[in-house]
PDB file of C-alpha atoms in Angstrom:
ATOM      1  CA  UNK A   1     173.657  32.891-106.916  1.00  0.00           C
ATOM      2  CA  UNK A   2     174.055  30.851-109.809  1.00  0.00           C
ATOM      3  CA  UNK A   3     177.051  31.811-112.963  1.00  0.00           C
ATOM      4  CA  UNK A   4     180.023  31.173-114.840  1.00  0.00           C
ATOM      5  CA  UNK A   5     183.134  30.656-112.993  1.00  0.00           C
ATOM      6  CA  UNK A   6     186.050  32.297-113.242  1.00  0.00           C
ATOM      7  CA  UNK A   7     188.008  30.415-110.426  1.00  0.00           C
ATOM      8  CA  UNK A   8     187.872  33.093-107.882  1.00  0.00           C
ATOM      9  CA  UNK A   9     186.298  32.379-104.909  1.00  0.00           C
ATOM     10  CA  UNK A  10     185.428  36.147-103.825  1.00  0.00           C
ATOM     11  CA  UNK A  11     185.085  35.084-100.265  1.00  0.00           C
ATOM     12  CA  UNK A  12     188.742  34.392-100.682  1.00  0.00           C
ATOM     13  CA  UNK A  13     190.382  37.472-102.945  1.00  0.00           C
ATOM     14  CA  UNK A  14     194.119  36.219-104.126  1.00  0.00           C
ATOM     15  CA  UNK A  15     193.239  33.304-105.512  1.00  0.00           C
ATOM     16  CA  UNK A  16     191.980  31.563-108.235  1.00  0.00           C
ATOM     17  CA  UNK A  17     190.330  27.782-108.756  1.00  0.00           C
ATOM     18  CA  UNK A  18     191.295  25.041-111.120  1.00  0.00           C
ATOM     19  CA  UNK A  19     191.451  27.712-113.756  1.00  0.00           C
ATOM     20  CA  UNK A  20     194.617  29.131-114.789  1.00  0.00           C
ATOM     21  CA  UNK A  21     194.525  31.377-117.523  1.00  0.00           C
ATOM     22  CA  UNK A  22     196.745  33.978-118.448  1.00  0.00           C
ATOM     23  CA  UNK A  23     195.033  36.700-116.941  1.00  0.00           C
ATOM     24  CA  UNK A  24     194.290  35.103-113.696  1.00  0.00           C
ATOM     25  CA  UNK A  25     198.400  35.539-113.464  1.00  0.00           C
ATOM     26  CA  UNK A  26     198.454  38.872-112.972  1.00  0.00           C
ATOM     27  CA  UNK A  27     196.059  38.661-110.281  1.00  0.00           C
ATOM     28  CA  UNK A  28     196.833  35.578-108.795  1.00  0.00           C
ATOM     29  CA  UNK A  29     199.634  34.441-106.771  1.00  0.00           C
ATOM     30  CA  UNK A  30     197.677  31.655-104.802  1.00  0.00           C
ATOM     31  CA  UNK A  31     196.463  29.026-106.980  1.00  0.00           C
ATOM     32  CA  UNK A  32     194.962  25.525-106.063  1.00  0.00           C
ATOM     33  CA  UNK A  33     193.507  22.628-108.335  1.00  0.00           C
ATOM     34  CA  UNK A  34     191.495  19.850-107.304  1.00  0.00           C
ATOM     35  CA  UNK A  35     192.398  17.180-109.757  1.00  0.00           C
ATOM     36  CA  UNK A  36     193.897  16.393-112.929  1.00  0.00           C
ATOM     37  CA  UNK A  37     190.236  16.801-115.798  1.00  0.00           C
ATOM     38  CA  UNK A  38     192.194  19.914-118.588  1.00  0.00           C
ATOM     39  CA  UNK A  39     188.918  21.041-118.342  1.00  0.00           C
ATOM     40  CA  UNK A  40     189.632  21.732-114.671  1.00  0.00           C
ATOM     41  CA  UNK A  41     193.079  22.703-115.039  1.00  0.00           C
ATOM     42  CA  UNK A  42     193.850  24.737-118.412  1.00  0.00           C
ATOM     43  CA  UNK A  43     196.562  26.795-119.055  1.00  0.00           C
ATOM     44  CA  UNK A  44     198.618  25.673-115.206  1.00  0.00           C
ATOM     45  CA  UNK A  45     201.487  24.434-117.148  1.00  0.00           C
ATOM     46  CA  UNK A  46     202.270  27.735-119.765  1.00  0.00           C
ATOM     47  CA  UNK A  47     201.096  29.659-116.933  1.00  0.00           C
ATOM     48  CA  UNK A  48     203.552  28.135-114.258  1.00  0.00           C
ATOM     49  CA  UNK A  49     206.327  27.680-116.769  1.00  0.00           C
ATOM     50  CA  UNK A  50     206.027  31.173-118.147  1.00  0.00           C
ATOM     51  CA  UNK A  51     205.122  33.523-115.043  1.00  0.00           C
ATOM     52  CA  UNK A  52     207.713  32.005-112.455  1.00  0.00           C
ATOM     53  CA  UNK A  53     210.531  33.630-113.748  1.00  0.00           C
ATOM     54  CA  UNK A  54     208.940  37.146-113.224  1.00  0.00           C
ATOM     55  CA  UNK A  55     207.018  35.687-109.972  1.00  0.00           C
ATOM     56  CA  UNK A  56     208.505  33.874-107.567  1.00  0.00           C
ATOM     57  CA  UNK A  57     205.901  34.683-104.892  1.00  0.00           C
ATOM     58  CA  UNK A  58     203.376  31.464-107.024  1.00  0.00           C
ATOM     59  CA  UNK A  59     201.758  28.983-105.174  1.00  0.00           C
ATOM     60  CA  UNK A  60     199.780  26.044-106.246  1.00  0.00           C
ATOM     61  CA  UNK A  61     197.644  23.370-103.841  1.00  0.00           C
ATOM     62  CA  UNK A  62     196.379  20.412-105.127  1.00  0.00           C
ATOM     63  CA  UNK A  63     196.512  16.694-102.961  1.00  0.00           C
ATOM     64  CA  UNK A  64     200.402  14.019-102.871  1.00  0.00           C
ATOM     65  CA  UNK A  65     198.687  12.092-105.739  1.00  0.00           C
ATOM     66  CA  UNK A  66     197.266  15.007-107.723  1.00  0.00           C
ATOM     67  CA  UNK A  67     201.671  16.192-107.766  1.00  0.00           C
ATOM     68  CA  UNK A  68     202.754  12.860-109.253  1.00  0.00           C
ATOM     69  CA  UNK A  69     199.774  12.574-111.933  1.00  0.00           C
ATOM     70  CA  UNK A  70     200.859  16.293-112.907  1.00  0.00           C
ATOM     71  CA  UNK A  71     204.857  15.242-112.539  1.00  0.00           C
ATOM     72  CA  UNK A  72     203.975  12.274-114.956  1.00  0.00           C
ATOM     73  CA  UNK A  73     201.837  14.678-116.916  1.00  0.00           C
ATOM     74  CA  UNK A  74     204.516  16.761-118.215  1.00  0.00           C
ATOM     75  CA  UNK A  75     207.076  14.290-118.577  1.00  0.00           C
ATOM     76  CA  UNK A  76     204.848  12.573-121.565  1.00  0.00           C
ATOM     77  CA  UNK A  77     204.255  15.701-122.389  1.00  0.00           C
ATOM     78  CA  UNK A  78     207.818  16.077-122.480  1.00  0.00           C
ATOM     79  CA  UNK A  79     207.467  19.210-120.650  1.00  0.00           C
ATOM     80  CA  UNK A  80     210.124  20.458-118.534  1.00  0.00           C
ATOM     81  CA  UNK A  81     208.355  21.452-114.999  1.00  0.00           C
ATOM     82  CA  UNK A  82     210.345  19.282-112.184  1.00  0.00           C
ATOM     83  CA  UNK A  83     212.021  23.080-110.893  1.00  0.00           C
ATOM     84  CA  UNK A  84     208.659  24.932-111.141  1.00  0.00           C
ATOM     85  CA  UNK A  85     206.549  22.227-109.770  1.00  0.00           C
ATOM     86  CA  UNK A  86     209.088  21.412-107.059  1.00  0.00           C
ATOM     87  CA  UNK A  87     208.986  25.225-105.757  1.00  0.00           C
ATOM     88  CA  UNK A  88     205.710  25.937-106.276  1.00  0.00           C
ATOM     89  CA  UNK A  89     203.196  22.968-105.097  1.00  0.00           C
ATOM     90  CA  UNK A  90     202.374  22.652-101.171  1.00  0.00           C
ATOM     91  CA  UNK A  91     201.105  18.718-101.590  1.00  0.00           C
ATOM     92  CA  UNK A  92     198.069  18.751 -99.105  1.00  0.00           C
ATOM     93  CA  UNK A  93     196.878  15.510 -97.741  1.00  0.00           C
ATOM     94  CA  UNK A  94     193.213  14.793 -97.188  1.00  0.00           C
ATOM     95  CA  UNK A  95     191.253  16.069 -93.958  1.00  0.00           C
ATOM     96  CA  UNK A  96     194.177  18.237 -92.728  1.00  0.00           C
ATOM     97  CA  UNK A  97     193.274  21.855 -91.916  1.00  0.00           C
ATOM     98  CA  UNK A  98     196.002  24.358 -93.808  1.00  0.00           C
ATOM     99  CA  UNK A  99     196.305  27.291 -91.759  1.00  0.00           C
ATOM    100  CA  UNK A 100     197.184  30.241 -95.203  1.00  0.00           C
ATOM    101  CA  UNK A 101     198.142  34.101 -95.252  1.00  0.00           C
ATOM    102  CA  UNK A 102     197.285  34.868 -98.683  1.00  0.00           C
ATOM    103  CA  UNK A 103     198.579  38.397 -98.924  1.00  0.00           C
ATOM    104  CA  UNK A 104     197.766  39.267 -95.675  1.00  0.00           C
ATOM    105  CA  UNK A 105     194.148  37.443 -95.816  1.00  0.00           C
ATOM    106  CA  UNK A 106     194.141  34.304 -93.209  1.00  0.00           C
ATOM    107  CA  UNK A 107     191.763  31.982 -93.823  1.00  0.00           C
ATOM    108  CA  UNK A 108     192.472  27.677 -93.112  1.00  0.00           C
ATOM    109  CA  UNK A 109     191.869  25.184 -96.053  1.00  0.00           C
ATOM    110  CA  UNK A 110     190.926  21.339 -96.279  1.00  0.00           C
ATOM    111  CA  UNK A 111     191.255  19.142 -98.726  1.00  0.00           C
ATOM    112  CA  UNK A 112     187.785  16.311 -99.173  1.00  0.00           C
ATOM    113  CA  UNK A 113     188.446  13.237-101.144  1.00  0.00           C
ATOM    114  CA  UNK A 114     185.823  13.578-104.331  1.00  0.00           C
ATOM    115  CA  UNK A 115     185.237  10.052-105.329  1.00  0.00           C
ATOM    116  CA  UNK A 116     186.085  11.754-108.746  1.00  0.00           C
ATOM    117  CA  UNK A 117     189.381  10.463-110.339  1.00  0.00           C
ATOM    118  CA  UNK A 118     193.196  10.023-108.724  1.00  0.00           C
ATOM    119  CA  UNK A 119     193.136  12.291-106.442  1.00  0.00           C
ATOM    120  CA  UNK A 120     190.628  14.738-106.900  1.00  0.00           C
ATOM    121  CA  UNK A 121     189.238  16.927-103.916  1.00  0.00           C
ATOM    122  CA  UNK A 122     187.197  19.163-102.359  1.00  0.00           C
ATOM    123  CA  UNK A 123     187.952  23.084-100.985  1.00  0.00           C
ATOM    124  CA  UNK A 124     187.377  23.736 -97.934  1.00  0.00           C
ATOM    125  CA  UNK A 125     187.752  27.271 -97.040  1.00  0.00           C
ATOM    126  CA  UNK A 126     187.632  28.449 -93.250  1.00  0.00           C
ATOM    127  CA  UNK A 127     187.096  32.195 -93.035  1.00  0.00           C
ATOM    128  CA  UNK A 128     187.068  34.971 -89.559  1.00  0.00           C
ATOM    129  CA  UNK A 129     183.096  35.407 -92.132  1.00  0.00           C
ATOM    130  CA  UNK A 130     182.710  32.472 -93.950  1.00  0.00           C
ATOM    131  CA  UNK A 131     182.690  28.837 -94.280  1.00  0.00           C
ATOM    132  CA  UNK A 132     183.365  28.018 -98.033  1.00  0.00           C
ATOM    133  CA  UNK A 133     182.836  24.373-100.035  1.00  0.00           C
ATOM    134  CA  UNK A 134     184.223  24.144-103.628  1.00  0.00           C
ATOM    135  CA  UNK A 135     182.787  20.361-104.784  1.00  0.00           C
ATOM    136  CA  UNK A 136     184.747  20.497-108.344  1.00  0.00           C
ATOM    137  CA  UNK A 137     183.581  17.724-109.614  1.00  0.00           C
ATOM    138  CA  UNK A 138     182.096  15.032-107.476  1.00  0.00           C
ATOM    139  CA  UNK A 139     181.052  11.842-106.667  1.00  0.00           C
ATOM    140  CA  UNK A 140     179.369  11.290-103.221  1.00  0.00           C
ATOM    141  CA  UNK A 141     176.205   9.332-102.500  1.00  0.00           C
ATOM    142  CA  UNK A 142     172.962  11.878 -99.989  1.00  0.00           C
ATOM    143  CA  UNK A 143     173.933   9.002 -97.656  1.00  0.00           C
ATOM    144  CA  UNK A 144     178.020   9.237 -97.538  1.00  0.00           C
ATOM    145  CA  UNK A 145     177.804  13.340 -96.896  1.00  0.00           C
ATOM    146  CA  UNK A 146     177.377  12.184 -93.232  1.00  0.00           C
ATOM    147  CA  UNK A 147     181.014  10.492 -93.153  1.00  0.00           C
ATOM    148  CA  UNK A 148     183.121  14.028 -94.218  1.00  0.00           C
ATOM    149  CA  UNK A 149     184.253  14.673 -90.672  1.00  0.00           C
ATOM    150  CA  UNK A 150     185.922  17.483 -92.366  1.00  0.00           C
ATOM    151  CA  UNK A 151     182.096  18.731 -92.815  1.00  0.00           C
ATOM    152  CA  UNK A 152     181.754  17.438 -88.883  1.00  0.00           C
ATOM    153  CA  UNK A 153     182.125  20.377 -86.210  1.00  0.00           C
ATOM    154  CA  UNK A 154     181.770  20.233 -82.693  1.00  0.00           C
ATOM    155  CA  UNK A 155     179.777  17.034 -80.572  1.00  0.00           C
ATOM    156  CA  UNK A 156     180.055  15.946 -84.297  1.00  0.00           C
ATOM    157  CA  UNK A 157     177.557  18.274 -85.952  1.00  0.00           C
ATOM    158  CA  UNK A 158     177.462  19.782 -89.835  1.00  0.00           C
ATOM    159  CA  UNK A 159     179.557  22.803 -90.352  1.00  0.00           C
ATOM    160  CA  UNK A 160     177.452  26.064 -91.470  1.00  0.00           C
ATOM    161  CA  UNK A 161     178.543  26.297 -94.774  1.00  0.00           C
ATOM    162  CA  UNK A 162     177.504  29.656 -95.888  1.00  0.00           C
ATOM    163  CA  UNK A 163     178.513  29.193 -99.437  1.00  0.00           C
ATOM    164  CA  UNK A 164     178.004  26.481-101.954  1.00  0.00           C
ATOM    165  CA  UNK A 165     181.229  26.668-105.113  1.00  0.00           C
ATOM    166  CA  UNK A 166     178.951  23.654-106.724  1.00  0.00           C
ATOM    167  CA  UNK A 167     179.657  21.819-110.450  1.00  0.00           C
ATOM    168  CA  UNK A 168     176.883  21.390-112.472  1.00  0.00           C
ATOM    169  CA  UNK A 169     177.720  19.490-115.410  1.00  0.00           C
ATOM    170  CA  UNK A 170     175.367  16.686-115.252  1.00  0.00           C
ATOM    171  CA  UNK A 171     172.664  19.570-113.484  1.00  0.00           C
ATOM    172  CA  UNK A 172     170.836  18.939-116.298  1.00  0.00           C
ATOM    173  CA  UNK A 173     166.775  18.047-116.962  1.00  0.00           C
ATOM    174  CA  UNK A 174     167.482  15.458-119.196  1.00  0.00           C
ATOM    175  CA  UNK A 175     170.040  13.690-117.298  1.00  0.00           C
ATOM    176  CA  UNK A 176     167.559  13.717-113.652  1.00  0.00           C
ATOM    177  CA  UNK A 177     167.021  10.621-112.459  1.00  0.00           C
ATOM    178  CA  UNK A 178     169.009   8.556-114.716  1.00  0.00           C
ATOM    179  CA  UNK A 179     172.187   8.208-113.935  1.00  0.00           C
ATOM    180  CA  UNK A 180     173.268   5.802-112.856  1.00  0.00           C
ATOM    181  CA  UNK A 181     175.964   5.251-109.853  1.00  0.00           C
ATOM    182  CA  UNK A 182     179.657   3.997-110.497  1.00  0.00           C
ATOM    183  CA  UNK A 183     178.811   0.773-109.308  1.00  0.00           C
ATOM    184  CA  UNK A 184     175.873  -0.193-110.878  1.00  0.00           C
ATOM    185  CA  UNK A 185     177.439   0.601-114.237  1.00  0.00           C
ATOM    186  CA  UNK A 186     181.013  -1.942-113.437  1.00  0.00           C
ATOM    187  CA  UNK A 187     177.950  -4.823-112.090  1.00  0.00           C
ATOM    188  CA  UNK A 188     176.947  -4.545-115.595  1.00  0.00           C
ATOM    189  CA  UNK A 189     180.014  -3.982-117.537  1.00  0.00           C
ATOM    190  CA  UNK A 190     180.892  -7.166-115.595  1.00  0.00           C
ATOM    191  CA  UNK A 191     177.763  -9.285-116.073  1.00  0.00           C
ATOM    192  CA  UNK A 192     178.241  -8.296-120.281  1.00  0.00           C
ATOM    193  CA  UNK A 193     181.240  -9.289-120.080  1.00  0.00           C
ATOM    194  CA  UNK A 194     180.968 -13.369-119.143  1.00  0.00           C
ATOM    195  CA  UNK A 195     178.081 -13.111-121.357  1.00  0.00           C
ATOM    196  CA  UNK A 196     180.061 -12.492-124.018  1.00  0.00           C
ATOM    197  CA  UNK A 197     182.614 -14.399-122.615  1.00  0.00           C
ATOM    198  CA  UNK A 198     180.522 -17.602-122.550  1.00  0.00           C
ATOM    199  CA  UNK A 199     179.526 -17.627-126.413  1.00  0.00           C
ATOM    200  CA  UNK A 200     183.255 -16.766-127.165  1.00  0.00           C
ATOM    201  CA  UNK A 201     186.109 -17.800-125.266  1.00  0.00           C
ATOM    202  CA  UNK A 202     188.517 -16.430-127.201  1.00  0.00           C
ATOM    203  CA  UNK A 203     187.063 -13.435-127.430  1.00  0.00           C
ATOM    204  CA  UNK A 204     188.242  -9.926-126.773  1.00  0.00           C
ATOM    205  CA  UNK A 205     187.000  -7.351-125.015  1.00  0.00           C
ATOM    206  CA  UNK A 206     187.706  -3.051-125.657  1.00  0.00           C
ATOM    207  CA  UNK A 207     185.944  -0.638-123.443  1.00  0.00           C
ATOM    208  CA  UNK A 208     186.529   2.521-125.218  1.00  0.00           C
ATOM    209  CA  UNK A 209     188.116   4.853-122.551  1.00  0.00           C
ATOM    210  CA  UNK A 210     185.966   8.495-122.116  1.00  0.00           C
ATOM    211  CA  UNK A 211     189.145  10.227-120.083  1.00  0.00           C
ATOM    212  CA  UNK A 212     192.926   9.162-118.918  1.00  0.00           C
ATOM    213  CA  UNK A 213     191.527   9.448-115.369  1.00  0.00           C
ATOM    214  CA  UNK A 214     188.353   8.279-113.569  1.00  0.00           C
ATOM    215  CA  UNK A 215     188.164   4.741-114.385  1.00  0.00           C
ATOM    216  CA  UNK A 216     190.191   3.324-111.405  1.00  0.00           C
ATOM    217  CA  UNK A 217     187.154   1.365-109.397  1.00  0.00           C
ATOM    218  CA  UNK A 218     186.686   0.106-112.805  1.00  0.00           C
ATOM    219  CA  UNK A 219     190.104  -1.367-113.926  1.00  0.00           C
ATOM    220  CA  UNK A 220     190.762  -2.785-110.249  1.00  0.00           C
ATOM    221  CA  UNK A 221     187.068  -4.572-110.632  1.00  0.00           C
ATOM    222  CA  UNK A 222     187.727  -5.938-113.935  1.00  0.00           C
ATOM    223  CA  UNK A 223     191.204  -6.995-112.726  1.00  0.00           C
ATOM    224  CA  UNK A 224     189.887  -8.949-109.777  1.00  0.00           C
ATOM    225  CA  UNK A 225     187.407 -10.866-111.131  1.00  0.00           C
ATOM    226  CA  UNK A 226     188.680 -11.649-114.493  1.00  0.00           C
ATOM    227  CA  UNK A 227     191.911 -12.333-112.602  1.00  0.00           C
ATOM    228  CA  UNK A 228     194.000 -10.246-115.323  1.00  0.00           C
ATOM    229  CA  UNK A 229     195.905  -7.554-116.238  1.00  0.00           C
ATOM    230  CA  UNK A 230     193.996  -4.559-118.106  1.00  0.00           C
ATOM    231  CA  UNK A 231     195.486  -2.995-121.066  1.00  0.00           C
ATOM    232  CA  UNK A 232     196.088   0.251-121.725  1.00  0.00           C
ATOM    233  CA  UNK A 233     198.712   2.462-123.929  1.00  0.00           C
ATOM    234  CA  UNK A 234     202.263   3.037-122.880  1.00  0.00           C
ATOM    235  CA  UNK A 235     200.863   6.631-122.024  1.00  0.00           C
ATOM    236  CA  UNK A 236     198.996   5.298-119.505  1.00  0.00           C
ATOM    237  CA  UNK A 237     200.527   3.005-117.417  1.00  0.00           C
ATOM    238  CA  UNK A 238     203.225   5.526-117.341  1.00  0.00           C
ATOM    239  CA  UNK A 239     201.039   7.989-115.671  1.00  0.00           C
ATOM    240  CA  UNK A 240     199.988   5.592-113.770  1.00  0.00           C
ATOM    241  CA  UNK A 241     203.820   4.690-112.606  1.00  0.00           C
ATOM    242  CA  UNK A 242     203.904   5.763-109.740  1.00  0.00           C
ATOM    243  CA  UNK A 243     199.918   5.211-108.275  1.00  0.00           C
ATOM    244  CA  UNK A 244     200.360   1.853-106.975  1.00  0.00           C
ATOM    245  CA  UNK A 245     197.192   1.170-106.113  1.00  0.00           C
ATOM    246  CA  UNK A 246     196.558   1.103-110.480  1.00  0.00           C
ATOM    247  CA  UNK A 247     199.652  -0.141-112.184  1.00  0.00           C
ATOM    248  CA  UNK A 248     199.610  -3.186-110.974  1.00  0.00           C
ATOM    249  CA  UNK A 249     196.969  -4.046-112.715  1.00  0.00           C
ATOM    250  CA  UNK A 250     198.322  -2.528-115.981  1.00  0.00           C
ATOM    251  CA  UNK A 251     199.940  -4.296-118.668  1.00  0.00           C
ATOM    252  CA  UNK A 252     200.638  -2.494-121.449  1.00  0.00           C
ATOM    253  CA  UNK A 253     201.217  -5.890-123.718  1.00  0.00           C
ATOM    254  CA  UNK A 254     198.141  -6.544-125.797  1.00  0.00           C
ATOM    255  CA  UNK A 255     198.836 -10.044-125.461  1.00  0.00           C
ATOM    256  CA  UNK A 256     198.601 -10.379-122.037  1.00  0.00           C
ATOM    257  CA  UNK A 257     195.219 -10.242-121.583  1.00  0.00           C
ATOM    258  CA  UNK A 258     191.169 -10.206-123.571  1.00  0.00           C
ATOM    259  CA  UNK A 259     189.583  -6.951-121.908  1.00  0.00           C
ATOM    260  CA  UNK A 260     191.073  -3.605-123.346  1.00  0.00           C
ATOM    261  CA  UNK A 261     191.249  -0.740-122.303  1.00  0.00           C
ATOM    262  CA  UNK A 262     191.348   1.625-125.002  1.00  0.00           C
ATOM    263  CA  UNK A 263     190.710   5.053-126.710  1.00  0.00           C
ATOM    264  CA  UNK A 264     189.117   4.762-129.702  1.00  0.00           C
ATOM    265  CA  UNK A 265     191.093   3.438-132.494  1.00  0.00           C
ATOM    266  CA  UNK A 266     193.696   2.134-130.133  1.00  0.00           C
ATOM    267  CA  UNK A 267     192.966  -1.573-131.201  1.00  0.00           C
ATOM    268  CA  UNK A 268     192.796  -3.287-133.375  1.00  0.00           C
ATOM    269  CA  UNK A 269     191.085  -6.945-133.102  1.00  0.00           C
ATOM    270  CA  UNK A 270     190.971  -8.295-136.724  1.00  0.00           C
ATOM    271  CA  UNK A 271     190.576 -12.285-136.433  1.00  0.00           C
ATOM    272  CA  UNK A 272     188.411 -11.975-133.563  1.00  0.00           C
ATOM    273  CA  UNK A 273     184.823 -12.226-132.297  1.00  0.00           C
ATOM    274  CA  UNK A 274     184.624  -8.523-130.037  1.00  0.00           C
ATOM    275  CA  UNK A 275     182.457  -7.471-126.825  1.00  0.00           C
ATOM    276  CA  UNK A 276     183.244  -3.121-127.716  1.00  0.00           C
ATOM    277  CA  UNK A 277     181.824  -0.822-124.730  1.00  0.00           C
ATOM    278  CA  UNK A 278     181.444   2.310-124.229  1.00  0.00           C
ATOM    279  CA  UNK A 279     181.069   3.769-120.548  1.00  0.00           C
ATOM    280  CA  UNK A 280     179.556   6.852-120.702  1.00  0.00           C
ATOM    281  CA  UNK A 281     177.480   9.538-119.003  1.00  0.00           C
ATOM    282  CA  UNK A 282     177.799  11.248-122.363  1.00  0.00           C
ATOM    283  CA  UNK A 283     174.501   9.831-123.281  1.00  0.00           C
ATOM    284  CA  UNK A 284     172.089  10.485-120.013  1.00  0.00           C
ATOM    285  CA  UNK A 285     172.737  14.431-121.111  1.00  0.00           C
ATOM    286  CA  UNK A 286     170.771  13.977-124.545  1.00  0.00           C
ATOM    287  CA  UNK A 287     167.711  14.994-126.111  1.00  0.00           C
ATOM    288  CA  UNK A 288     166.718  11.283-126.495  1.00  0.00           C
ATOM    289  CA  UNK A 289     168.117  10.322-122.596  1.00  0.00           C
ATOM    290  CA  UNK A 290     164.218   8.527-122.056  1.00  0.00           C
ATOM    291  CA  UNK A 291     165.718   6.345-125.118  1.00  0.00           C
ATOM    292  CA  UNK A 292     168.670   6.076-123.097  1.00  0.00           C
ATOM    293  CA  UNK A 293     167.813   4.976-119.942  1.00  0.00           C
ATOM    294  CA  UNK A 294     165.028   2.321-121.463  1.00  0.00           C
ATOM    295  CA  UNK A 295     168.535   0.644-122.879  1.00  0.00           C
ATOM    296  CA  UNK A 296     169.990   1.326-119.041  1.00  0.00           C
ATOM    297  CA  UNK A 297     167.705  -0.512-118.096  1.00  0.00           C
ATOM    298  CA  UNK A 298     168.863  -4.086-119.505  1.00  0.00           C
ATOM    299  CA  UNK A 299     172.259  -3.085-119.928  1.00  0.00           C
ATOM    300  CA  UNK A 300     173.367   0.541-118.929  1.00  0.00           C
ATOM    301  CA  UNK A 301     176.187   0.034-121.736  1.00  0.00           C
ATOM    302  CA  UNK A 302     176.146   0.604-125.601  1.00  0.00           C
ATOM    303  CA  UNK A 303     177.374  -3.300-125.940  1.00  0.00           C
ATOM    304  CA  UNK A 304     178.173  -4.065-129.486  1.00  0.00           C
ATOM    305  CA  UNK A 305     178.346  -7.669-130.363  1.00  0.00           C
ATOM    306  CA  UNK A 306     180.345  -7.850-134.256  1.00  0.00           C
ATOM    307  CA  UNK A 307     181.678 -10.631-135.837  1.00  0.00           C
ATOM    308  CA  UNK A 308     184.973  -9.255-137.865  1.00  0.00           C
TER     309      UNK A 308
END
C-alpha cells in the first residue's frame, strides 16, 4: 500500500511522527521526531510553543543528539523554547526499548540508528497486534541490516515486520543504480581536492553545503585527510557546538584553512584559484540522470576550476 504520509502510524493511535502541523495538536499529544531536517519538523516549534500552555500532556520523543540540535536551533533563531523542551522531551538512547502508555494504548518503541544525519533514527513500534517500522530518511546498505540488533529477536532471528513506513524521496526510476554511496562520494571529493591542490598549492576549495545537517562524515574525513579544520559559518559552529564528534573539526575563521564548507555565496575568493564542489543528490533525480551518471563515473560531483 502506498500513500502520502501525514504523520499517522495507523497501527498506533494518538501519535504523530515527523509531522507537527496545526491540526495534529487537536488529534495527538505524543509526537516523534526522527531527525532535525526542516522537511521533517515543519511546525514543530510553533506547534509546541503555542499548544503547550493549553495542553500540558504534550510529549516529544527524539534521540539525545536531536534534542541537543533542537535546543541549538531554537537559540540560533532567537526562540525561547528551553522551558517547553525541558518539560516535553524524552531523550531516547539508540536500541533501548521504551514502554509507553498513550491514552491507554500500550506500545514499545525503539530508536534505531538511521545513518542519515547526526541524531537521525528510525522508529520501531511494537504492539500486541503488530510490529511497525518507520524509517524516515536512512542510509543503511543491504548488508548492514543484519547488524541492527533491534530488528533481531530470540536466537538472532529477524523480527517479523507487519508494516513498514518507508521514506521514498529518491525511489525514482531516474535514480535506479545511479546514486553513489556516501563513502564513494567522499573518496572522489578527496581525489579531486588532491588533484587541484597539486596544481594550485595556494588555491582554496569551496564545498557548497547542501544542508546544515548530514555531512558530518565528510567534514571529519576531509579534516583528517588534509590535516586541517573545515571552515563553516558562525551559525553552523553554534549548531554543532555541543556535538563532540563534529565541533572540534570546525572553525569559523576562514583564514585558518583552505577548505570552506558553506552555503552558496557565503564565501568570496576573488584573488585565489578555486575548486568549487557541489555535492548533491538532486542531480541524480533529474530527468537527465544518465548523463549525470556518466559525469559521476569520472568524478562523482560537479567540480569546476576557475581563475578569478
